[in-house]
Amino acid sequence: MASVGVVTRVLLGKNVVNRVAAANTGFVKFYSTGPAYENIKVEVVGAKKNVGLIQLNRPKALNALCGPLFVEVGQAVKDFETDDKIAAIVITGNEKAFAAGADIKEMQNNTFSGNTKKGFLQDIEDYISNCGKPVIAAVNGFALGGGCELAMLCDIIYAGEKAKFGQPEINLGTIPGIGGTQRLPRYVGKSKAMEIVLTGNFIDAHEAERMGLVSRVFPVDKLLEETIKLAERIGTHSPLIVKMAKAAVNQAYETTLKSGLQFEKAYFYGTFATEDRKEGMTAFVEKRPPNFKNE
Ligand code: CAA
């Protein structure tokens, strides 16, 4: 895991406390309480400690996405979203697996009526898709089935050069269930999406980059560092304007070109009601760096 400016959640009896440890001073400060996590690790990283890092942590099951893991990811995303100090969120796994899909052992005996009555694998989509802050996937190893879908729920995907993506549900007699049939064609087009979904074949990181599923590929051991750098770069901008820019790009996936352009125009005009737009343009004219206030 990244070593710069670490926040760990430590168990204190039944409660968990976020412990902020400044790497250089050894200073430890408790700043908030939250739930105990069993399936993920959560840290605050980056030179300015403004990047929320969520590491999926079921290595023995290749980070298979069991129900409790989804709940924990949702909670961690929510925590970071509501923390003003956090500019962007990174979701990662380990070198062998980002996530090898929904937990097959957990759902093996599920039934149609049970899935329909209780709902299954829905909440995570809402938590990540609706998050107002950028969420970036750093994918090393397998990103299969629900793992590939989790990466696609994020705003940007960076991959390690040994990453493997796929929607192998067809091998199990089922189909993708967290958006794979809908998001994958939007990333890579119909023919490639059909090939991936209907064969269950894996694609490697470079192929995924060529297809537009992944925006950059890095050596395995550089992936997390580069992804955190990306999050930090985004974190130099106004969080308010980043949120508006993200919402505007997302409209491209939700609506017609005409409505999307109207939405963009409304948001573009809207930036002129913000202090940060004024500051950004004033700083440019005065030839100095902007000092954004998130206002
Ligand atoms: N669910 C539950 N357990 C899983 C898992 C999954 N999706 N993927 C791997 N595991 C477990 C294995 O059962 C194994 O556990 P045991 O040691 O207890 O047997 C452990 O992780 C290691 O896995 P392998 O021994 O299989 O490792 P490998 O290196 O030989 O193979 C792999 C790696 C090719 C990824 C292989 O594990 C595999 O094919 N996994 C399943 C991939 C898959 O089908 N994903 C789609 C799931 S369905 C889905 O996601 C639906 C949806 O859209 C919501």
mmCIF file of C-alpha atoms and ligand atoms in Angstrom:
data_model
loop_
_atom_site.group_PDB
_atom_site.id
_atom_site.type_symbol
_atom_site.label_atom_id
_atom_site.label_comp_id
_atom_site.label_asym_id
_atom_site.label_seq_id
_atom_site.Cartn_x
_atom_site.Cartn_y
_atom_site.Cartn_z
ATOM 1 C CA MET A 1 0.000 0.000 0.000
ATOM 2 C CA ALA A 2 1.064 3.592 -0.507
ATOM 3 C CA SER A 3 3.237 4.806 2.327
ATOM 4 C CA VAL A 4 2.719 8.569 2.248
ATOM 5 C CA GLY A 5 0.616 10.047 5.086
ATOM 6 C CA VAL A 6 -1.304 7.058 6.253
ATOM 7 C CA VAL A 7 -4.696 6.849 7.927
ATOM 8 C CA THR A 8 -5.569 3.407 9.241
ATOM 9 C CA ARG A 9 -8.744 2.213 10.872
ATOM 10 C CA VAL A 10 -7.885 0.497 14.112
ATOM 11 C CA LEU A 11 -10.209 -1.560 16.251
ATOM 12 C CA LEU A 12 -10.925 -0.143 19.693
ATOM 13 C CA GLY A 13 -13.308 -2.552 21.346
ATOM 14 C CA LYS A 14 -16.317 -2.632 19.038
ATOM 15 C CA ASN A 15 -15.566 0.744 17.503
ATOM 16 C CA VAL A 16 -13.149 1.765 14.871
ATOM 17 C CA VAL A 17 -11.231 4.980 14.935
ATOM 18 C CA ASN A 18 -9.452 6.573 12.010
ATOM 19 C CA ARG A 19 -5.893 7.149 13.089
ATOM 20 C CA VAL A 20 -3.974 9.816 11.214
ATOM 21 C CA ALA A 21 -0.240 9.216 11.361
ATOM 22 C CA ALA A 22 2.007 11.831 9.803
ATOM 23 C CA ALA A 23 4.745 9.659 8.316
ATOM 24 C CA ASN A 24 7.628 11.945 9.228
ATOM 25 C CA THR A 25 6.703 12.926 12.769
ATOM 26 C CA GLY A 26 5.010 9.798 14.069
ATOM 27 C CA PHE A 27 2.257 12.146 15.301
ATOM 28 C CA VAL A 28 -0.995 10.305 15.790
ATOM 29 C CA LYS A 29 -4.377 12.007 15.854
ATOM 30 C CA PHE A 30 -7.813 10.412 16.144
ATOM 31 C CA TYR A 31 -10.307 12.304 14.054
ATOM 32 C CA SER A 32 -13.472 10.315 13.592
ATOM 33 C CA THR A 33 -15.199 7.069 14.264
ATOM 34 C CA GLY A 34 -16.599 4.666 11.702
ATOM 35 C CA PRO A 35 -17.480 1.065 11.063
ATOM 36 C CA ALA A 36 -15.036 -1.838 11.236
ATOM 37 C CA TYR A 37 -14.025 -3.163 7.835
ATOM 38 C CA GLU A 38 -13.331 -6.842 7.308
ATOM 39 C CA ASN A 39 -13.135 -7.050 3.531
ATOM 40 C CA ILE A 40 -11.421 -3.808 2.583
ATOM 41 C CA LYS A 41 -8.606 -1.584 3.835
ATOM 42 C CA VAL A 42 -9.099 2.153 3.866
ATOM 43 C CA GLU A 43 -6.341 4.763 3.924
ATOM 44 C CA VAL A 44 -5.880 8.440 3.229
ATOM 45 C CA VAL A 45 -2.817 8.914 1.001
ATOM 46 C CA GLY A 46 -0.993 11.490 -1.098
ATOM 47 C CA ALA A 47 1.342 14.323 -0.171
ATOM 48 C CA LYS A 48 -1.602 16.498 0.888
ATOM 49 C CA LYS A 49 -3.519 13.560 2.369
ATOM 50 C CA ASN A 50 -6.424 14.298 0.100
ATOM 51 C CA VAL A 51 -6.833 10.965 -1.695
ATOM 52 C CA GLY A 52 -9.083 8.265 -0.260
ATOM 53 C CA LEU A 53 -7.749 4.786 -1.002
ATOM 54 C CA ILE A 54 -9.957 1.701 -0.807
ATOM 55 C CA GLN A 55 -8.149 -1.631 -1.182
ATOM 56 C CA LEU A 56 -10.282 -4.724 -1.683
ATOM 57 C CA ASN A 57 -8.893 -7.232 0.766
ATOM 58 C CA ARG A 58 -10.032 -10.826 0.286
ATOM 59 C CA PRO A 59 -6.799 -12.089 -1.270
ATOM 60 C CA LYS A 60 -7.559 -15.786 -0.698
ATOM 61 C CA ALA A 61 -10.730 -15.461 -2.786
ATOM 62 C CA LEU A 62 -9.058 -13.188 -5.387
ATOM 63 C CA ASN A 63 -11.131 -10.340 -3.946
ATOM 64 C CA ALA A 64 -14.393 -12.013 -4.970
ATOM 65 C CA LEU A 65 -17.137 -9.482 -4.330
ATOM 66 C CA CYS A 66 -19.240 -10.883 -1.508
ATOM 67 C CA GLY A 67 -22.221 -8.972 -0.142
ATOM 68 C CA PRO A 68 -20.442 -7.588 2.946
ATOM 69 C CA LEU A 69 -17.548 -6.356 0.765
ATOM 70 C CA PHE A 70 -19.993 -4.400 -1.381
ATOM 71 C CA VAL A 71 -21.557 -2.863 1.718
ATOM 72 C CA GLU A 72 -18.120 -1.862 3.000
ATOM 73 C CA VAL A 73 -17.039 -0.336 -0.324
ATOM 74 C CA GLY A 74 -20.296 1.608 -0.415
ATOM 75 C CA GLN A 75 -19.756 2.867 3.132
ATOM 76 C CA ALA A 76 -16.124 3.832 2.467
ATOM 77 C CA VAL A 77 -17.056 5.693 -0.714
ATOM 78 C CA LYS A 78 -19.775 7.541 1.199
ATOM 79 C CA ASP A 79 -17.336 8.400 4.022
ATOM 80 C CA PHE A 80 -14.789 9.807 1.581
ATOM 81 C CA GLU A 81 -17.448 11.629 -0.413
ATOM 82 C CA THR A 82 -18.617 13.475 2.662
ATOM 83 C CA ASP A 83 -15.099 14.261 3.896
ATOM 84 C CA ASP A 84 -14.188 17.763 2.656
ATOM 85 C CA LYS A 85 -10.479 16.972 2.849
ATOM 86 C CA ILE A 86 -10.773 14.224 0.224
ATOM 87 C CA ALA A 87 -10.484 15.293 -3.424
ATOM 88 C CA ALA A 88 -10.707 11.907 -5.169
ATOM 89 C CA ILE A 89 -11.099 8.216 -4.383
ATOM 90 C CA VAL A 90 -8.986 5.322 -5.654
ATOM 91 C CA ILE A 91 -10.225 1.726 -5.609
ATOM 92 C CA THR A 92 -7.649 -1.027 -6.009
ATOM 93 C CA GLY A 93 -7.000 -4.695 -5.266
ATOM 94 C CA ASN A 94 -3.681 -6.535 -5.140
ATOM 95 C CA GLU A 95 -1.166 -7.677 -7.766
ATOM 96 C CA LYS A 96 -3.012 -10.914 -8.521
ATOM 97 C CA ALA A 97 -6.563 -9.599 -8.566
ATOM 98 C CA PHE A 98 -8.494 -6.376 -8.632
ATOM 99 C CA ALA A 99 -11.541 -8.627 -8.207
ATOM 100 C CA ALA A 100 -12.349 -11.995 -9.827
ATOM 101 C CA GLY A 101 -16.070 -11.244 -9.914
ATOM 102 C CA ALA A 102 -19.090 -11.583 -7.707
ATOM 103 C CA ASP A 103 -18.628 -14.302 -5.096
ATOM 104 C CA ILE A 104 -19.727 -17.461 -6.903
ATOM 105 C CA LYS A 105 -19.778 -19.527 -3.699
ATOM 106 C CA GLU A 106 -22.023 -16.984 -2.011
ATOM 107 C CA MET A 107 -24.546 -16.835 -4.860
ATOM 108 C CA GLN A 108 -24.354 -20.497 -5.884
ATOM 109 C CA ASN A 109 -27.662 -21.351 -4.183
ATOM 110 C CA ASN A 110 -29.474 -18.079 -4.845
ATOM 111 C CA THR A 111 -32.889 -18.293 -6.457
ATOM 112 C CA PHE A 112 -34.747 -16.064 -8.900
ATOM 113 C CA SER A 113 -37.447 -15.294 -6.370
ATOM 114 C CA GLY A 114 -34.899 -14.587 -3.638
ATOM 115 C CA ASN A 115 -32.869 -12.243 -5.876
ATOM 116 C CA THR A 116 -36.024 -10.484 -6.968
ATOM 117 C CA LYS A 117 -37.479 -10.093 -3.488
ATOM 118 C CA LYS A 118 -34.298 -8.984 -1.721
ATOM 119 C CA GLY A 119 -32.519 -7.252 -4.605
ATOM 120 C CA PHE A 120 -29.006 -8.347 -5.394
ATOM 121 C CA LEU A 121 -25.909 -6.320 -6.244
ATOM 122 C CA GLN A 122 -27.778 -3.061 -6.841
ATOM 123 C CA ASP A 123 -26.619 -0.686 -4.116
ATOM 124 C CA ILE A 124 -22.989 -0.588 -5.140
ATOM 125 C CA GLU A 125 -23.949 0.883 -8.511
ATOM 126 C CA ASP A 126 -25.716 3.760 -6.810
ATOM 127 C CA TYR A 127 -22.913 4.461 -4.344
ATOM 128 C CA ILE A 128 -20.171 4.664 -6.946
ATOM 129 C CA SER A 129 -22.092 6.068 -9.928
ATOM 130 C CA ASN A 130 -23.669 8.803 -7.854
ATOM 131 C CA CYS A 131 -20.512 9.757 -5.976
ATOM 132 C CA GLY A 132 -19.861 13.470 -6.504
ATOM 133 C CA LYS A 133 -16.093 12.995 -6.358
ATOM 134 C CA PRO A 134 -13.938 11.293 -8.989
ATOM 135 C CA VAL A 135 -13.510 7.567 -8.372
ATOM 136 C CA ILE A 136 -10.528 5.949 -10.089
ATOM 137 C CA ALA A 137 -9.884 2.219 -10.474
ATOM 138 C CA ALA A 138 -6.277 0.990 -10.256
ATOM 139 C CA VAL A 139 -6.468 -2.504 -11.735
ATOM 140 C CA ASN A 140 -3.715 -5.073 -11.355
ATOM 141 C CA GLY A 141 -4.403 -8.741 -12.097
ATOM 142 C CA PHE A 142 -7.882 -10.116 -12.746
ATOM 143 C CA ALA A 143 -10.839 -7.767 -13.213
ATOM 144 C CA LEU A 144 -13.490 -10.297 -14.157
ATOM 145 C CA GLY A 145 -17.270 -10.308 -14.094
ATOM 146 C CA GLY A 146 -18.343 -8.037 -11.242
ATOM 147 C CA GLY A 147 -14.676 -6.974 -10.923
ATOM 148 C CA CYS A 148 -14.637 -5.617 -14.470
ATOM 149 C CA GLU A 149 -18.032 -4.051 -13.795
ATOM 150 C CA LEU A 150 -16.770 -2.435 -10.584
ATOM 151 C CA ALA A 151 -13.871 -0.920 -12.557
ATOM 152 C CA MET A 152 -16.316 0.325 -15.206
ATOM 153 C CA LEU A 153 -18.446 1.977 -12.505
ATOM 154 C CA CYS A 154 -15.419 4.163 -11.754
ATOM 155 C CA ASP A 155 -14.729 7.366 -13.693
ATOM 156 C CA ILE A 156 -11.242 6.458 -14.911
ATOM 157 C CA ILE A 157 -9.486 3.075 -15.161
ATOM 158 C CA TYR A 158 -5.693 2.795 -14.918
ATOM 159 C CA ALA A 159 -4.234 -0.701 -15.319
ATOM 160 C CA GLY A 160 -1.051 -2.575 -14.525
ATOM 161 C CA GLU A 161 0.455 -4.278 -17.582
ATOM 162 C CA LYS A 162 -0.518 -7.758 -16.345
ATOM 163 C CA ALA A 163 -4.175 -6.883 -15.783
ATOM 164 C CA LYS A 164 -6.793 -9.120 -17.363
ATOM 165 C CA PHE A 165 -10.351 -7.970 -18.010
ATOM 166 C CA GLY A 166 -13.324 -10.119 -18.893
ATOM 167 C CA GLN A 167 -17.006 -10.917 -18.424
ATOM 168 C CA PRO A 168 -16.826 -14.720 -17.994
ATOM 169 C CA GLU A 169 -20.337 -15.105 -16.546
ATOM 170 C CA ILE A 170 -21.369 -17.032 -19.662
ATOM 171 C CA ASN A 171 -19.108 -19.891 -18.485
ATOM 172 C CA LEU A 172 -21.225 -20.097 -15.324
ATOM 173 C CA GLY A 173 -24.549 -20.144 -17.135
ATOM 174 C CA THR A 174 -25.380 -16.569 -16.256
ATOM 175 C CA ILE A 175 -24.807 -13.062 -17.603
ATOM 176 C CA PRO A 176 -23.203 -9.878 -16.204
ATOM 177 C CA GLY A 177 -25.326 -8.364 -13.457
ATOM 178 C CA ILE A 178 -23.670 -5.105 -12.429
ATOM 179 C CA GLY A 179 -23.893 -3.262 -15.716
ATOM 180 C CA GLY A 180 -21.491 -5.271 -17.907
ATOM 181 C CA THR A 181 -23.930 -5.649 -20.795
ATOM 182 C CA GLN A 182 -24.707 -1.929 -20.719
ATOM 183 C CA ARG A 183 -21.440 -0.202 -19.826
ATOM 184 C CA LEU A 184 -19.034 -2.389 -21.803
ATOM 185 C CA PRO A 185 -20.607 -1.530 -25.219
ATOM 186 C CA ARG A 186 -20.413 2.145 -24.254
ATOM 187 C CA TYR A 187 -16.673 1.750 -23.603
ATOM 188 C CA VAL A 188 -15.652 -0.522 -26.478
ATOM 189 C CA GLY A 189 -18.544 -0.659 -28.996
ATOM 190 C CA LYS A 190 -21.040 -3.408 -29.747
ATOM 191 C CA SER A 191 -18.931 -5.930 -31.660
ATOM 192 C CA LYS A 192 -16.112 -6.106 -29.100
ATOM 193 C CA ALA A 193 -18.544 -6.080 -26.172
ATOM 194 C CA MET A 194 -20.527 -8.940 -27.725
ATOM 195 C CA GLU A 195 -17.314 -10.889 -28.284
ATOM 196 C CA ILE A 196 -16.213 -10.414 -24.671
ATOM 197 C CA VAL A 197 -19.629 -11.212 -23.156
ATOM 198 C CA LEU A 198 -20.500 -14.130 -25.467
ATOM 199 C CA THR A 199 -17.113 -15.888 -25.348
ATOM 200 C CA GLY A 200 -16.072 -15.170 -21.763
ATOM 201 C CA ASN A 201 -12.544 -14.595 -23.119
ATOM 202 C CA PHE A 202 -10.157 -12.351 -21.202
ATOM 203 C CA ILE A 203 -8.449 -9.311 -22.714
ATOM 204 C CA ASP A 204 -5.101 -8.007 -21.538
ATOM 205 C CA ALA A 205 -4.282 -4.504 -20.347
ATOM 206 C CA HIS A 206 -2.840 -3.232 -23.637
ATOM 207 C CA GLU A 207 -5.809 -4.525 -25.600
ATOM 208 C CA ALA A 208 -8.115 -2.920 -23.036
ATOM 209 C CA GLU A 209 -6.251 0.353 -23.526
ATOM 210 C CA ARG A 210 -6.527 0.109 -27.322
ATOM 211 C CA MET A 211 -10.271 -0.523 -26.960
ATOM 212 C CA GLY A 212 -10.732 2.524 -24.736
ATOM 213 C CA LEU A 213 -11.704 0.557 -21.624
ATOM 214 C CA VAL A 214 -8.532 1.638 -19.854
ATOM 215 C CA SER A 215 -6.982 5.083 -20.169
ATOM 216 C CA ARG A 216 -3.358 4.194 -19.286
ATOM 217 C CA VAL A 217 -1.204 1.135 -18.600
ATOM 218 C CA PHE A 218 1.737 1.125 -16.178
ATOM 219 C CA PRO A 219 4.274 -1.392 -14.872
ATOM 220 C CA VAL A 220 2.640 -3.435 -12.122
ATOM 221 C CA ASP A 221 4.660 -1.864 -9.291
ATOM 222 C CA LYS A 222 4.076 1.700 -10.514
ATOM 223 C CA LEU A 223 0.303 1.454 -10.983
ATOM 224 C CA LEU A 224 -0.869 2.570 -7.557
ATOM 225 C CA GLU A 225 1.661 5.397 -7.321
ATOM 226 C CA GLU A 226 0.632 6.696 -10.767
ATOM 227 C CA THR A 227 -3.051 6.413 -9.930
ATOM 228 C CA ILE A 228 -2.571 8.356 -6.708
ATOM 229 C CA LYS A 229 -0.660 11.000 -8.701
ATOM 230 C CA LEU A 230 -3.645 11.273 -11.034
ATOM 231 C CA ALA A 231 -5.988 11.711 -8.069
ATOM 232 C CA GLU A 232 -3.658 14.358 -6.625
ATOM 233 C CA ARG A 233 -3.558 16.196 -9.966
ATOM 234 C CA ILE A 234 -7.370 16.287 -10.002
ATOM 235 C CA GLY A 235 -7.163 17.451 -6.379
ATOM 236 C CA THR A 236 -5.343 20.642 -7.417
ATOM 237 C CA HIS A 237 -8.574 21.887 -9.010
ATOM 238 C CA SER A 238 -11.743 23.285 -7.468
ATOM 239 C CA PRO A 239 -13.751 20.363 -6.018
ATOM 240 C CA LEU A 240 -16.945 22.200 -6.937
ATOM 241 C CA ILE A 241 -15.949 22.551 -10.592
ATOM 242 C CA VAL A 242 -14.585 18.976 -10.696
ATOM 243 C CA LYS A 243 -18.004 17.798 -9.522
ATOM 244 C CA MET A 244 -19.744 19.822 -12.252
ATOM 245 C CA ALA A 245 -17.316 18.567 -14.929
ATOM 246 C CA LYS A 246 -17.880 14.945 -13.840
ATOM 247 C CA ALA A 247 -21.659 15.382 -13.902
ATOM 248 C CA ALA A 248 -21.479 16.949 -17.372
ATOM 249 C CA VAL A 249 -19.356 14.106 -18.828
ATOM 250 C CA ASN A 250 -21.670 11.539 -17.248
ATOM 251 C CA GLN A 251 -24.626 13.112 -19.050
ATOM 252 C CA ALA A 252 -23.080 11.838 -22.289
ATOM 253 C CA TYR A 253 -23.992 8.324 -21.140
ATOM 254 C CA GLU A 254 -27.485 9.132 -19.990
ATOM 255 C CA THR A 255 -29.127 11.229 -22.658
ATOM 256 C CA THR A 256 -29.289 12.434 -26.267
ATOM 257 C CA LEU A 257 -26.579 14.697 -27.704
ATOM 258 C CA LYS A 258 -29.035 17.613 -27.779
ATOM 259 C CA SER A 259 -30.027 17.271 -24.112
ATOM 260 C CA GLY A 260 -26.436 16.592 -23.114
ATOM 261 C CA LEU A 261 -25.306 19.800 -24.814
ATOM 262 C CA GLN A 262 -28.073 21.719 -23.042
ATOM 263 C CA PHE A 263 -26.956 20.261 -19.729
ATOM 264 C CA GLU A 264 -23.352 21.188 -20.471
ATOM 265 C CA LYS A 265 -24.322 24.754 -21.381
ATOM 266 C CA ALA A 266 -26.326 25.142 -18.165
ATOM 267 C CA TYR A 267 -23.378 23.890 -16.111
ATOM 268 C CA PHE A 268 -20.874 25.985 -18.082
ATOM 269 C CA TYR A 269 -22.963 29.109 -17.462
ATOM 270 C CA GLY A 270 -23.369 27.918 -13.876
ATOM 271 C CA THR A 271 -19.621 27.983 -13.261
ATOM 272 C CA PHE A 272 -19.880 31.764 -13.695
ATOM 273 C CA ALA A 273 -21.897 31.863 -10.474
ATOM 274 C CA THR A 274 -18.962 30.391 -8.530
ATOM 275 C CA GLU A 275 -16.078 32.103 -6.736
ATOM 276 C CA ASP A 276 -13.700 29.462 -8.049
ATOM 277 C CA ARG A 277 -14.428 30.329 -11.708
ATOM 278 C CA LYS A 278 -13.744 33.992 -10.879
ATOM 279 C CA GLU A 279 -10.541 33.047 -9.051
ATOM 280 C CA GLY A 280 -9.364 30.719 -11.857
ATOM 281 C CA MET A 281 -9.687 33.367 -14.562
ATOM 282 C CA THR A 282 -8.339 36.177 -12.337
ATOM 283 C CA ALA A 283 -5.296 34.047 -11.453
ATOM 284 C CA PHE A 284 -4.669 33.390 -15.157
ATOM 285 C CA VAL A 285 -4.798 37.099 -15.987
ATOM 286 C CA GLU A 286 -2.582 37.967 -12.982
ATOM 287 C CA LYS A 287 -0.126 35.192 -13.974
ATOM 288 C CA ARG A 288 -0.297 33.404 -10.601
ATOM 289 C CA PRO A 289 -1.568 29.999 -9.457
ATOM 290 C CA PRO A 290 -5.265 29.937 -8.517
ATOM 291 C CA ASN A 291 -6.329 29.557 -4.907
ATOM 292 C CA PHE A 292 -9.600 27.658 -5.136
ATOM 293 C CA LYS A 293 -11.970 27.782 -2.158
ATOM 294 C CA ASN A 294 -14.615 25.238 -3.235
ATOM 295 C CA GLU A 295 -17.127 28.080 -3.397
HETATM 296 N N1 CAA B 1 -16.057 -16.236 -6.409
HETATM 297 C C1 CAA B 1 -15.679 -16.978 -5.357
HETATM 298 N N2 CAA B 1 -14.434 -17.479 -5.213
HETATM 299 C C2 CAA B 1 -13.553 -17.213 -6.184
HETATM 300 C C3 CAA B 1 -13.875 -16.439 -7.313
HETATM 301 C C4 CAA B 1 -15.198 -15.927 -7.403
HETATM 302 N N3 CAA B 1 -15.599 -15.152 -8.406
HETATM 303 N N4 CAA B 1 -12.786 -16.373 -8.114
HETATM 304 C C5 CAA B 1 -11.812 -17.061 -7.506
HETATM 305 N N5 CAA B 1 -12.267 -17.581 -6.330
HETATM 306 C C6 CAA B 1 -11.537 -18.377 -5.363
HETATM 307 C C7 CAA B 1 -11.344 -19.797 -5.871
HETATM 308 O O1 CAA B 1 -12.503 -20.574 -5.631
HETATM 309 C C8 CAA B 1 -10.154 -20.224 -5.057
HETATM 310 O O2 CAA B 1 -10.596 -20.525 -3.750
HETATM 311 P P1 CAA B 1 -10.114 -21.915 -3.038
HETATM 312 O O3 CAA B 1 -8.620 -21.735 -2.887
HETATM 313 O O4 CAA B 1 -10.861 -21.886 -1.743
HETATM 314 O O5 CAA B 1 -10.476 -22.994 -3.978
HETATM 315 C C9 CAA B 1 -9.316 -18.951 -4.959
HETATM 316 O O6 CAA B 1 -10.213 -17.872 -5.228
HETATM 317 C C10 CAA B 1 -8.199 -18.890 -5.980
HETATM 318 O O7 CAA B 1 -8.764 -19.099 -7.264
HETATM 319 P P2 CAA B 1 -8.186 -20.152 -8.318
HETATM 320 O O8 CAA B 1 -7.563 -21.303 -7.621
HETATM 321 O O9 CAA B 1 -9.266 -20.458 -9.293
HETATM 322 O O10 CAA B 1 -7.020 -19.255 -8.986
HETATM 323 P P3 CAA B 1 -6.424 -19.404 -10.444
HETATM 324 O O11 CAA B 1 -5.244 -18.484 -10.473
HETATM 325 O O12 CAA B 1 -6.220 -20.816 -10.801
HETATM 326 O O13 CAA B 1 -7.570 -18.823 -11.435
HETATM 327 C C11 CAA B 1 -9.250 -17.247 -12.116
HETATM 328 C C12 CAA B 1 -7.915 -17.477 -11.382
HETATM 329 C C13 CAA B 1 -9.069 -17.497 -13.625
HETATM 330 C C14 CAA B 1 -9.630 -15.782 -11.908
HETATM 331 C C15 CAA B 1 -10.332 -18.190 -11.564
HETATM 332 O O14 CAA B 1 -10.337 -18.103 -10.154
HETATM 333 C C16 CAA B 1 -11.726 -17.890 -12.042
HETATM 334 O O15 CAA B 1 -12.077 -18.220 -13.154
HETATM 335 N N6 CAA B 1 -12.571 -17.240 -11.183
HETATM 336 C C17 CAA B 1 -13.936 -16.968 -11.468
HETATM 337 C C18 CAA B 1 -14.063 -15.794 -12.442
HETATM 338 C C19 CAA B 1 -15.530 -15.554 -12.777
HETATM 339 O O16 CAA B 1 -16.194 -16.405 -13.324
HETATM 340 N N7 CAA B 1 -16.041 -14.345 -12.446
HETATM 341 C C20 CAA B 1 -17.418 -13.992 -12.686
HETATM 342 C C21 CAA B 1 -18.227 -14.243 -11.430
HETATM 343 S S1 CAA B 1 -19.955 -14.057 -11.701
HETATM 344 C C22 CAA B 1 -20.232 -12.382 -11.661
HETATM 345 O O17 CAA B 1 -19.340 -11.584 -11.432
HETATM 346 C C23 CAA B 1 -21.648 -11.970 -11.918
HETATM 347 C C24 CAA B 1 -21.859 -10.521 -12.007
HETATM 348 O O18 CAA B 1 -21.675 -9.895 -13.028
HETATM 349 C C25 CAA B 1 -22.367 -9.792 -10.887
#
